Amino acid sequence: MLPLDASLPGVQSRPNLTQAALLLSGFVVLVAVPTVLLWGAPGALAAAVLLAAIWPLAARMPPEAVMRLYQATHVPPDDSQLSSLVDVLSYRAALPQRPGLYVIPSMTLNAFAAGTRENSAIAVTEGLLRRLSLSETAGVLAHEVAHIRNNDLLVMGLADVITRVLQVMSYVALALAVYNVLAFLMGEDPISWWAVFCLYLAPALSSLFQLRLSRSREFLADAHAADLTGDPGALASALRRLEPYTGHFWEDLMFPVPARRVPQPSLLRSHPDTEDRIERLLSRTAPDQPAGRHDPLVIIEQPMMTLVGYGPGDMRPRYRWPGLWF
């Protein structure tokens, strides 16, 4: 068993830096337009200051801090099923360091990675562990390992921070709308309704932009995950089971709180259409296509690892301001 060939098109630092620059540019526009409408030139300065604060926050936040936000419990490196899968996948991907593994006490189905290639962490929810088979879980873990290997975490973390900031802006829009209604009743001049609309629409516009940027990144991570496990069908099956838990960008327009109907970290809000991803994965199992660069993982479906200590089985997802679900 050899590590994934380093010559494969996976370490895509330049495209990710370009995407990060585009995300920041889009963020500046989404912030600058309403702030300029509200305050003129000082509003543009406020947008620049906010941009200067966003970059270091997204680039330097340690993965352990992200996991604390979700009240995740660390799974120590041992001979458990999950830990062994992470060990094998990290070796096959030739990661410089094994990612930390965490379990989030939530019954939603989700997984995501945070950090950098040198210091990363993968989180899976309790709901995912309870409802997916071990081979499907391996496919999901391989997808996150692929993101780590491909240096995707910077742009994904940046998108997550931007989403949360824009969601705060939507709350500001609701407050300004209430103020305008009161101002109308009292005969005073209202705040620009255009600014209010721009603030409220910012999360949905950002989701559309992120969706456009994320397509190639997600397809590449799926392909590399199939190579790592040697079983494209397992990831395709997992994606099909996760589909009901995937929201749509227009749900960012929900009133009164702009948020997805599905409680999940905004890190995963910008994935391309699931059917497209499944179709591409299943095409890799065709007779004229290699099933993967590695032999399929030998996975013996055993009774699921105990979840004692990771969270009560009846826990339901809860919303935490601003925009943090667990």
mmCIF file of C-alpha atoms in Angstrom:
data_model
loop_
_atom_site.group_PDB
_atom_site.id
_atom_site.type_symbol
_atom_site.label_atom_id
_atom_site.label_comp_id
_atom_site.label_asym_id
_atom_site.label_seq_id
_atom_site.Cartn_x
_atom_site.Cartn_y
_atom_site.Cartn_z
ATOM 1 C CA MET A 1 0.000 0.000 0.000
ATOM 2 C CA LEU A 2 1.612 3.243 -1.172
ATOM 3 C CA PRO A 3 0.749 6.842 -0.312
ATOM 4 C CA LEU A 4 -1.245 8.781 -2.880
ATOM 5 C CA ASP A 5 1.061 9.933 -5.660
ATOM 6 C CA ALA A 6 2.243 13.443 -4.865
ATOM 7 C CA SER A 7 2.281 14.256 -8.579
ATOM 8 C CA LEU A 8 -1.509 14.072 -8.785
ATOM 9 C CA PRO A 9 -3.260 17.421 -9.241
ATOM 10 C CA GLY A 10 -4.123 17.834 -5.611
ATOM 11 C CA VAL A 11 -1.923 20.419 -3.969
ATOM 12 C CA GLN A 12 -3.624 23.401 -5.522
ATOM 13 C CA SER A 13 -2.243 26.328 -3.529
ATOM 14 C CA ARG A 14 -2.435 28.847 -6.374
ATOM 15 C CA PRO A 15 -6.114 28.205 -7.282
ATOM 16 C CA ASN A 16 -7.056 28.330 -3.610
ATOM 17 C CA LEU A 17 -5.241 31.618 -3.097
ATOM 18 C CA THR A 18 -7.085 32.971 -6.124
ATOM 19 C CA GLN A 19 -10.392 31.783 -4.682
ATOM 20 C CA ALA A 20 -9.526 33.334 -1.315
ATOM 21 C CA ALA A 21 -8.826 36.655 -3.048
ATOM 22 C CA LEU A 22 -12.135 36.414 -4.919
ATOM 23 C CA LEU A 23 -14.014 35.618 -1.714
ATOM 24 C CA LEU A 24 -12.466 38.622 0.004
ATOM 25 C CA SER A 25 -13.292 40.837 -2.974
ATOM 26 C CA GLY A 26 -16.897 39.674 -2.974
ATOM 27 C CA PHE A 27 -17.075 40.217 0.779
ATOM 28 C CA VAL A 28 -15.800 43.784 0.409
ATOM 29 C CA VAL A 29 -18.491 44.514 -2.175
ATOM 30 C CA LEU A 30 -21.260 42.992 -0.047
ATOM 31 C CA VAL A 31 -20.155 45.033 2.968
ATOM 32 C CA ALA A 32 -19.157 48.247 1.211
ATOM 33 C CA VAL A 33 -22.375 48.794 -0.767
ATOM 34 C CA PRO A 34 -24.767 48.972 2.224
ATOM 35 C CA THR A 35 -22.283 50.763 4.495
ATOM 36 C CA VAL A 36 -21.644 53.421 1.865
ATOM 37 C CA LEU A 37 -25.399 53.850 1.445
ATOM 38 C CA LEU A 38 -25.680 54.281 5.207
ATOM 39 C CA TRP A 39 -22.599 56.347 6.058
ATOM 40 C CA GLY A 40 -20.874 57.371 2.827
ATOM 41 C CA ALA A 41 -17.069 57.400 2.803
ATOM 42 C CA PRO A 42 -16.772 56.317 6.464
ATOM 43 C CA GLY A 43 -18.759 53.231 5.476
ATOM 44 C CA ALA A 44 -16.134 52.256 2.916
ATOM 45 C CA LEU A 45 -13.475 52.685 5.590
ATOM 46 C CA ALA A 46 -15.474 50.455 7.946
ATOM 47 C CA ALA A 47 -15.590 47.760 5.248
ATOM 48 C CA ALA A 48 -11.809 47.962 4.834
ATOM 49 C CA VAL A 49 -11.279 47.634 8.589
ATOM 50 C CA LEU A 50 -13.595 44.624 8.720
ATOM 51 C CA LEU A 51 -11.687 43.019 5.853
ATOM 52 C CA ALA A 52 -8.406 43.527 7.691
ATOM 53 C CA ALA A 53 -9.870 41.714 10.703
ATOM 54 C CA ILE A 54 -11.369 38.836 8.690
ATOM 55 C CA TRP A 55 -8.159 37.589 7.078
ATOM 56 C CA PRO A 56 -6.103 36.828 10.222
ATOM 57 C CA LEU A 57 -9.169 35.402 11.955
ATOM 58 C CA ALA A 58 -9.740 32.901 9.147
ATOM 59 C CA ALA A 59 -6.083 32.116 8.475
ATOM 60 C CA ARG A 60 -4.835 31.667 12.035
ATOM 61 C CA MET A 61 -7.713 30.195 14.003
ATOM 62 C CA PRO A 62 -6.427 26.861 15.352
ATOM 63 C CA PRO A 63 -8.606 23.825 14.597
ATOM 64 C CA GLU A 64 -8.923 23.092 18.313
ATOM 65 C CA ALA A 65 -10.700 26.440 18.766
ATOM 66 C CA VAL A 66 -13.151 25.591 15.975
ATOM 67 C CA MET A 67 -13.898 22.252 17.622
ATOM 68 C CA ARG A 68 -14.586 23.968 20.946
ATOM 69 C CA LEU A 69 -17.200 26.113 19.210
ATOM 70 C CA TYR A 70 -19.093 22.930 18.389
ATOM 71 C CA GLN A 71 -18.495 21.369 21.828
ATOM 72 C CA ALA A 72 -16.749 18.488 20.071
ATOM 73 C CA THR A 73 -15.072 15.672 21.994
ATOM 74 C CA HIS A 74 -11.616 14.519 20.937
ATOM 75 C CA VAL A 75 -11.225 10.883 19.891
ATOM 76 C CA PRO A 76 -7.736 9.765 20.946
ATOM 77 C CA PRO A 77 -5.513 7.908 18.447
ATOM 78 C CA ASP A 78 -6.117 4.263 19.348
ATOM 79 C CA ASP A 79 -7.263 1.049 17.696
ATOM 80 C CA SER A 80 -10.925 2.071 17.429
ATOM 81 C CA GLN A 81 -12.683 1.835 14.083
ATOM 82 C CA LEU A 82 -12.761 5.581 13.405
ATOM 83 C CA SER A 83 -9.240 6.244 14.596
ATOM 84 C CA SER A 84 -7.841 3.411 12.477
ATOM 85 C CA LEU A 85 -9.615 4.773 9.398
ATOM 86 C CA VAL A 86 -8.075 8.198 9.927
ATOM 87 C CA ASP A 87 -4.644 6.585 10.346
ATOM 88 C CA VAL A 88 -4.904 4.683 7.057
ATOM 89 C CA LEU A 89 -6.373 7.548 5.075
ATOM 90 C CA SER A 90 -3.749 9.983 6.380
ATOM 91 C CA TYR A 91 -0.994 7.590 5.336
ATOM 92 C CA ARG A 92 -2.441 7.031 1.885
ATOM 93 C CA ALA A 93 -2.808 10.794 1.389
ATOM 94 C CA ALA A 94 0.782 11.377 2.570
ATOM 95 C CA LEU A 95 -0.309 14.053 5.033
ATOM 96 C CA PRO A 96 2.548 15.601 7.009
ATOM 97 C CA GLN A 97 0.572 15.055 10.220
ATOM 98 C CA ARG A 98 -2.416 12.942 11.158
ATOM 99 C CA PRO A 99 -5.556 15.083 11.632
ATOM 100 C CA GLY A 100 -7.168 15.152 15.031
ATOM 101 C CA LEU A 101 -10.550 13.413 15.151
ATOM 102 C CA TYR A 102 -13.566 14.876 16.977
ATOM 103 C CA VAL A 103 -17.197 13.881 17.524
ATOM 104 C CA ILE A 104 -19.868 16.597 17.723
ATOM 105 C CA PRO A 105 -22.852 15.779 19.970
ATOM 106 C CA SER A 106 -25.488 16.478 17.323
ATOM 107 C CA MET A 107 -28.004 14.220 15.621
ATOM 108 C CA THR A 108 -27.654 15.974 12.268
ATOM 109 C CA LEU A 109 -25.523 14.213 9.625
ATOM 110 C CA ASN A 110 -22.374 16.171 8.927
ATOM 111 C CA ALA A 111 -18.588 16.184 8.791
ATOM 112 C CA PHE A 112 -16.025 18.895 8.110
ATOM 113 C CA ALA A 113 -12.327 19.665 8.455
ATOM 114 C CA ALA A 114 -10.542 22.710 9.849
ATOM 115 C CA GLY A 115 -6.962 23.959 10.158
ATOM 116 C CA THR A 116 -4.073 23.510 7.741
ATOM 117 C CA ARG A 117 -2.233 20.576 6.160
ATOM 118 C CA GLU A 118 0.282 20.735 9.017
ATOM 119 C CA ASN A 119 -2.278 21.100 11.812
ATOM 120 C CA SER A 120 -5.779 19.901 10.990
ATOM 121 C CA ALA A 121 -8.813 18.345 12.590
ATOM 122 C CA ILE A 122 -11.818 16.423 11.268
ATOM 123 C CA ALA A 123 -15.190 16.534 13.002
ATOM 124 C CA VAL A 124 -18.036 14.079 12.504
ATOM 125 C CA THR A 125 -21.423 14.314 14.147
ATOM 126 C CA GLU A 126 -22.942 11.665 16.339
ATOM 127 C CA GLY A 127 -25.872 11.437 13.925
ATOM 128 C CA LEU A 128 -23.552 10.568 11.047
ATOM 129 C CA LEU A 129 -21.877 7.807 13.043
ATOM 130 C CA ARG A 130 -25.222 6.346 14.034
ATOM 131 C CA ARG A 131 -26.801 6.306 10.568
ATOM 132 C CA LEU A 132 -24.010 5.640 8.063
ATOM 133 C CA SER A 133 -22.280 2.312 7.563
ATOM 134 C CA LEU A 134 -18.580 2.120 8.294
ATOM 135 C CA SER A 135 -17.685 2.033 4.586
ATOM 136 C CA GLU A 136 -19.841 5.137 3.974
ATOM 137 C CA THR A 137 -18.204 6.848 6.943
ATOM 138 C CA ALA A 138 -14.805 5.969 5.471
ATOM 139 C CA GLY A 139 -15.812 7.707 2.228
ATOM 140 C CA VAL A 140 -16.848 10.845 4.120
ATOM 141 C CA LEU A 141 -13.612 10.853 6.136
ATOM 142 C CA ALA A 142 -11.614 10.373 2.922
ATOM 143 C CA HIS A 143 -13.378 13.398 1.411
ATOM 144 C CA GLU A 144 -12.272 15.536 4.370
ATOM 145 C CA VAL A 145 -8.736 14.129 4.215
ATOM 146 C CA ALA A 146 -8.690 15.060 0.518
ATOM 147 C CA HIS A 147 -9.647 18.634 1.405
ATOM 148 C CA ILE A 148 -6.742 18.735 3.855
ATOM 149 C CA ARG A 149 -4.319 17.312 1.312
ATOM 150 C CA ASN A 150 -5.457 19.758 -1.364
ATOM 151 C CA ASN A 151 -4.894 22.805 0.855
ATOM 152 C CA ASP A 152 -8.602 23.646 0.681
ATOM 153 C CA LEU A 153 -9.019 24.498 4.343
ATOM 154 C CA LEU A 154 -7.875 28.115 4.074
ATOM 155 C CA VAL A 155 -10.522 29.062 1.548
ATOM 156 C CA MET A 156 -13.153 26.936 3.336
ATOM 157 C CA GLY A 157 -12.370 28.566 6.678
ATOM 158 C CA LEU A 158 -12.436 31.993 5.068
ATOM 159 C CA ALA A 159 -15.832 31.255 3.535
ATOM 160 C CA ASP A 160 -17.113 30.124 6.921
ATOM 161 C CA VAL A 161 -15.990 33.294 8.714
ATOM 162 C CA ILE A 162 -17.411 35.485 5.946
ATOM 163 C CA THR A 163 -20.736 33.650 6.130
ATOM 164 C CA ARG A 164 -20.991 34.265 9.858
ATOM 165 C CA VAL A 165 -20.131 37.967 9.522
ATOM 166 C CA LEU A 166 -22.693 38.412 6.768
ATOM 167 C CA GLN A 167 -25.280 36.642 8.877
ATOM 168 C CA VAL A 168 -24.675 39.191 11.632
ATOM 169 C CA MET A 169 -25.241 41.878 9.008
ATOM 170 C CA SER A 170 -28.623 40.355 8.217
ATOM 171 C CA TYR A 171 -29.585 40.738 11.878
ATOM 172 C CA VAL A 172 -28.559 44.385 11.614
ATOM 173 C CA ALA A 173 -30.835 44.672 8.566
ATOM 174 C CA LEU A 174 -33.791 43.368 10.579
ATOM 175 C CA ALA A 175 -33.086 45.903 13.332
ATOM 176 C CA LEU A 176 -32.862 48.727 10.787
ATOM 177 C CA ALA A 177 -36.141 47.607 9.195
ATOM 178 C CA VAL A 178 -37.858 47.825 12.594
ATOM 179 C CA TYR A 179 -36.328 51.283 13.076
ATOM 180 C CA ASN A 180 -37.682 52.392 9.690
ATOM 181 C CA VAL A 181 -41.179 51.238 10.572
ATOM 182 C CA LEU A 182 -41.030 53.178 13.852
ATOM 183 C CA ALA A 183 -39.585 56.207 12.062
ATOM 184 C CA PHE A 184 -42.461 56.122 9.571
ATOM 185 C CA LEU A 185 -45.016 56.019 12.386
ATOM 186 C CA MET A 186 -43.302 58.940 14.132
ATOM 187 C CA GLY A 187 -42.921 60.992 10.956
ATOM 188 C CA GLU A 188 -39.117 60.870 10.907
ATOM 189 C CA ASP A 189 -36.788 60.215 7.984
ATOM 190 C CA PRO A 190 -36.091 56.494 7.474
ATOM 191 C CA ILE A 191 -32.744 54.846 6.820
ATOM 192 C CA SER A 192 -32.091 53.885 3.201
ATOM 193 C CA TRP A 193 -34.245 50.857 2.386
ATOM 194 C CA TRP A 194 -31.706 49.930 -0.296
ATOM 195 C CA ALA A 195 -29.089 49.550 2.433
ATOM 196 C CA VAL A 196 -31.471 47.384 4.462
ATOM 197 C CA PHE A 197 -32.177 45.124 1.480
ATOM 198 C CA CYS A 198 -28.471 44.816 0.655
ATOM 199 C CA LEU A 199 -27.648 43.845 4.234
ATOM 200 C CA TYR A 200 -30.421 41.258 4.377
ATOM 201 C CA LEU A 201 -29.583 39.716 0.993
ATOM 202 C CA ALA A 202 -25.832 39.509 1.715
ATOM 203 C CA PRO A 203 -25.843 35.888 3.055
ATOM 204 C CA ALA A 204 -27.782 34.562 0.040
ATOM 205 C CA LEU A 205 -25.594 36.438 -2.449
ATOM 206 C CA SER A 206 -22.498 35.133 -0.686
ATOM 207 C CA SER A 207 -23.833 31.548 -0.884
ATOM 208 C CA LEU A 208 -24.355 31.903 -4.630
ATOM 209 C CA PHE A 209 -20.813 33.192 -5.053
ATOM 210 C CA GLN A 210 -19.337 30.431 -2.890
ATOM 211 C CA LEU A 211 -21.284 27.792 -4.822
ATOM 212 C CA ARG A 212 -19.706 28.971 -8.052
ATOM 213 C CA LEU A 213 -16.215 28.842 -6.569
ATOM 214 C CA SER A 214 -16.601 25.502 -4.786
ATOM 215 C CA ARG A 215 -17.612 23.217 -7.654
ATOM 216 C CA SER A 216 -14.151 22.233 -8.901
ATOM 217 C CA ARG A 217 -12.820 21.970 -5.345
ATOM 218 C CA GLU A 218 -15.564 19.567 -4.263
ATOM 219 C CA PHE A 219 -15.383 17.430 -7.399
ATOM 220 C CA LEU A 220 -11.609 17.086 -6.963
ATOM 221 C CA ALA A 221 -12.006 16.141 -3.290
ATOM 222 C CA ASP A 222 -14.570 13.491 -4.262
ATOM 223 C CA ALA A 223 -12.187 12.035 -6.871
ATOM 224 C CA HIS A 224 -9.299 11.912 -4.426
ATOM 225 C CA ALA A 225 -11.524 10.378 -1.750
ATOM 226 C CA ALA A 226 -12.417 7.609 -4.193
ATOM 227 C CA ASP A 227 -8.706 7.088 -4.846
ATOM 228 C CA LEU A 228 -7.940 6.945 -1.131
ATOM 229 C CA THR A 229 -10.595 4.360 -0.275
ATOM 230 C CA GLY A 230 -10.645 2.501 -3.601
ATOM 231 C CA ASP A 231 -14.435 2.494 -3.273
ATOM 232 C CA PRO A 232 -16.211 5.368 -5.107
ATOM 233 C CA GLY A 233 -19.577 3.713 -4.500
ATOM 234 C CA ALA A 234 -19.295 4.082 -0.725
ATOM 235 C CA LEU A 235 -18.897 7.873 -0.928
ATOM 236 C CA ALA A 236 -21.700 8.054 -3.517
ATOM 237 C CA SER A 237 -23.959 6.133 -1.135
ATOM 238 C CA ALA A 238 -23.018 8.441 1.742
ATOM 239 C CA LEU A 239 -23.764 11.537 -0.349
ATOM 240 C CA ARG A 240 -27.160 10.134 -1.261
ATOM 241 C CA ARG A 241 -27.986 9.604 2.394
ATOM 242 C CA LEU A 242 -26.718 13.074 3.299
ATOM 243 C CA GLU A 243 -28.747 14.778 0.552
ATOM 244 C CA PRO A 244 -31.911 15.345 2.681
ATOM 245 C CA TYR A 245 -29.732 17.253 5.147
ATOM 246 C CA THR A 246 -28.341 19.647 2.535
ATOM 247 C CA GLY A 247 -29.954 23.068 2.312
ATOM 248 C CA HIS A 248 -30.234 25.483 -0.608
ATOM 249 C CA PHE A 249 -28.947 28.996 -0.983
ATOM 250 C CA TRP A 250 -32.412 30.565 -1.085
ATOM 251 C CA GLU A 251 -32.981 29.368 2.462
ATOM 252 C CA ASP A 252 -30.635 32.175 3.492
ATOM 253 C CA LEU A 253 -33.621 34.435 2.784
ATOM 254 C CA MET A 254 -35.817 32.808 5.425
ATOM 255 C CA PHE A 255 -37.581 35.291 7.651
ATOM 256 C CA PRO A 256 -37.025 36.402 10.342
ATOM 257 C CA VAL A 257 -33.645 34.687 10.774
ATOM 258 C CA PRO A 258 -31.573 34.159 7.603
ATOM 259 C CA ALA A 259 -30.346 30.603 8.084
ATOM 260 C CA ARG A 260 -30.568 27.212 6.498
ATOM 261 C CA ARG A 261 -33.473 24.963 7.377
ATOM 262 C CA VAL A 262 -30.845 22.285 7.954
ATOM 263 C CA PRO A 263 -28.634 22.746 11.009
ATOM 264 C CA GLN A 264 -25.105 22.336 9.716
ATOM 265 C CA PRO A 265 -21.866 24.317 9.761
ATOM 266 C CA SER A 266 -21.662 26.888 7.012
ATOM 267 C CA LEU A 267 -18.445 25.200 5.920
ATOM 268 C CA LEU A 268 -20.620 22.804 3.935
ATOM 269 C CA ARG A 269 -23.218 25.206 2.608
ATOM 270 C CA SER A 270 -21.608 25.692 -0.784
ATOM 271 C CA HIS A 271 -21.344 22.138 -2.130
ATOM 272 C CA PRO A 272 -22.368 21.553 -5.757
ATOM 273 C CA ASP A 273 -25.422 19.529 -6.727
ATOM 274 C CA THR A 274 -25.348 16.093 -5.090
ATOM 275 C CA GLU A 275 -26.554 14.244 -8.175
ATOM 276 C CA ASP A 276 -23.666 15.638 -10.217
ATOM 277 C CA ARG A 277 -21.220 14.455 -7.580
ATOM 278 C CA ILE A 278 -22.775 10.980 -7.401
ATOM 279 C CA GLU A 279 -22.772 10.631 -11.181
ATOM 280 C CA ARG A 280 -19.069 11.472 -11.368
ATOM 281 C CA LEU A 281 -18.217 9.056 -8.585
ATOM 282 C CA LEU A 282 -20.179 6.182 -10.095
ATOM 283 C CA SER A 283 -18.483 6.767 -13.460
ATOM 284 C CA ARG A 284 -15.217 5.840 -11.741
ATOM 285 C CA THR A 285 -16.583 2.336 -11.121
ATOM 286 C CA ALA A 286 -17.221 1.675 -14.821
ATOM 287 C CA PRO A 287 -15.244 -1.227 -16.377
ATOM 288 C CA ASP A 288 -13.045 1.146 -18.391
ATOM 289 C CA GLN A 289 -12.335 3.379 -15.387
ATOM 290 C CA PRO A 290 -9.982 2.601 -12.483
ATOM 291 C CA ALA A 291 -11.852 2.196 -9.227
ATOM 292 C CA GLY A 292 -9.063 4.072 -7.468
ATOM 293 C CA ARG A 293 -5.309 4.260 -7.173
ATOM 294 C CA HIS A 294 -5.410 2.106 -4.048
ATOM 295 C CA ASP A 295 -6.879 -1.256 -3.309
ATOM 296 C CA PRO A 296 -10.253 -0.971 -1.564
ATOM 297 C CA LEU A 297 -10.051 -0.620 2.197
ATOM 298 C CA VAL A 298 -10.780 -3.824 4.054
ATOM 299 C CA ILE A 299 -13.726 -2.801 6.203
ATOM 300 C CA ILE A 300 -15.534 -5.246 8.423
ATOM 301 C CA GLU A 301 -18.866 -3.879 9.540
ATOM 302 C CA GLN A 302 -18.825 -4.275 13.306
ATOM 303 C CA PRO A 303 -21.096 -2.980 16.031
ATOM 304 C CA MET A 304 -20.609 0.766 15.925
ATOM 305 C CA MET A 305 -18.066 2.301 18.236
ATOM 306 C CA THR A 306 -19.546 3.270 21.579
ATOM 307 C CA LEU A 307 -20.645 6.892 21.779
ATOM 308 C CA VAL A 308 -20.675 7.007 25.558
ATOM 309 C CA GLY A 309 -19.189 10.328 26.583
ATOM 310 C CA TYR A 310 -19.713 12.020 23.224
ATOM 311 C CA GLY A 311 -23.250 13.214 23.791
ATOM 312 C CA PRO A 312 -26.771 11.955 24.569
ATOM 313 C CA GLY A 313 -28.486 10.081 21.786
ATOM 314 C CA ASP A 314 -31.602 12.240 22.005
ATOM 315 C CA MET A 315 -29.744 15.528 21.510
ATOM 316 C CA ARG A 316 -31.284 17.668 18.802
ATOM 317 C CA PRO A 317 -29.480 20.319 16.760
ATOM 318 C CA ARG A 318 -29.608 23.766 18.287
ATOM 319 C CA TYR A 319 -29.009 27.183 16.803
ATOM 320 C CA ARG A 320 -26.405 29.389 18.420
ATOM 321 C CA TRP A 321 -26.020 33.025 17.446
ATOM 322 C CA PRO A 322 -24.602 33.973 14.997
ATOM 323 C CA GLY A 323 -25.145 31.172 12.550
ATOM 324 C CA LEU A 324 -23.599 28.320 14.528
ATOM 325 C CA TRP A 325 -25.502 25.053 14.495
ATOM 326 C CA PHE A 326 -24.601 21.949 16.430
#
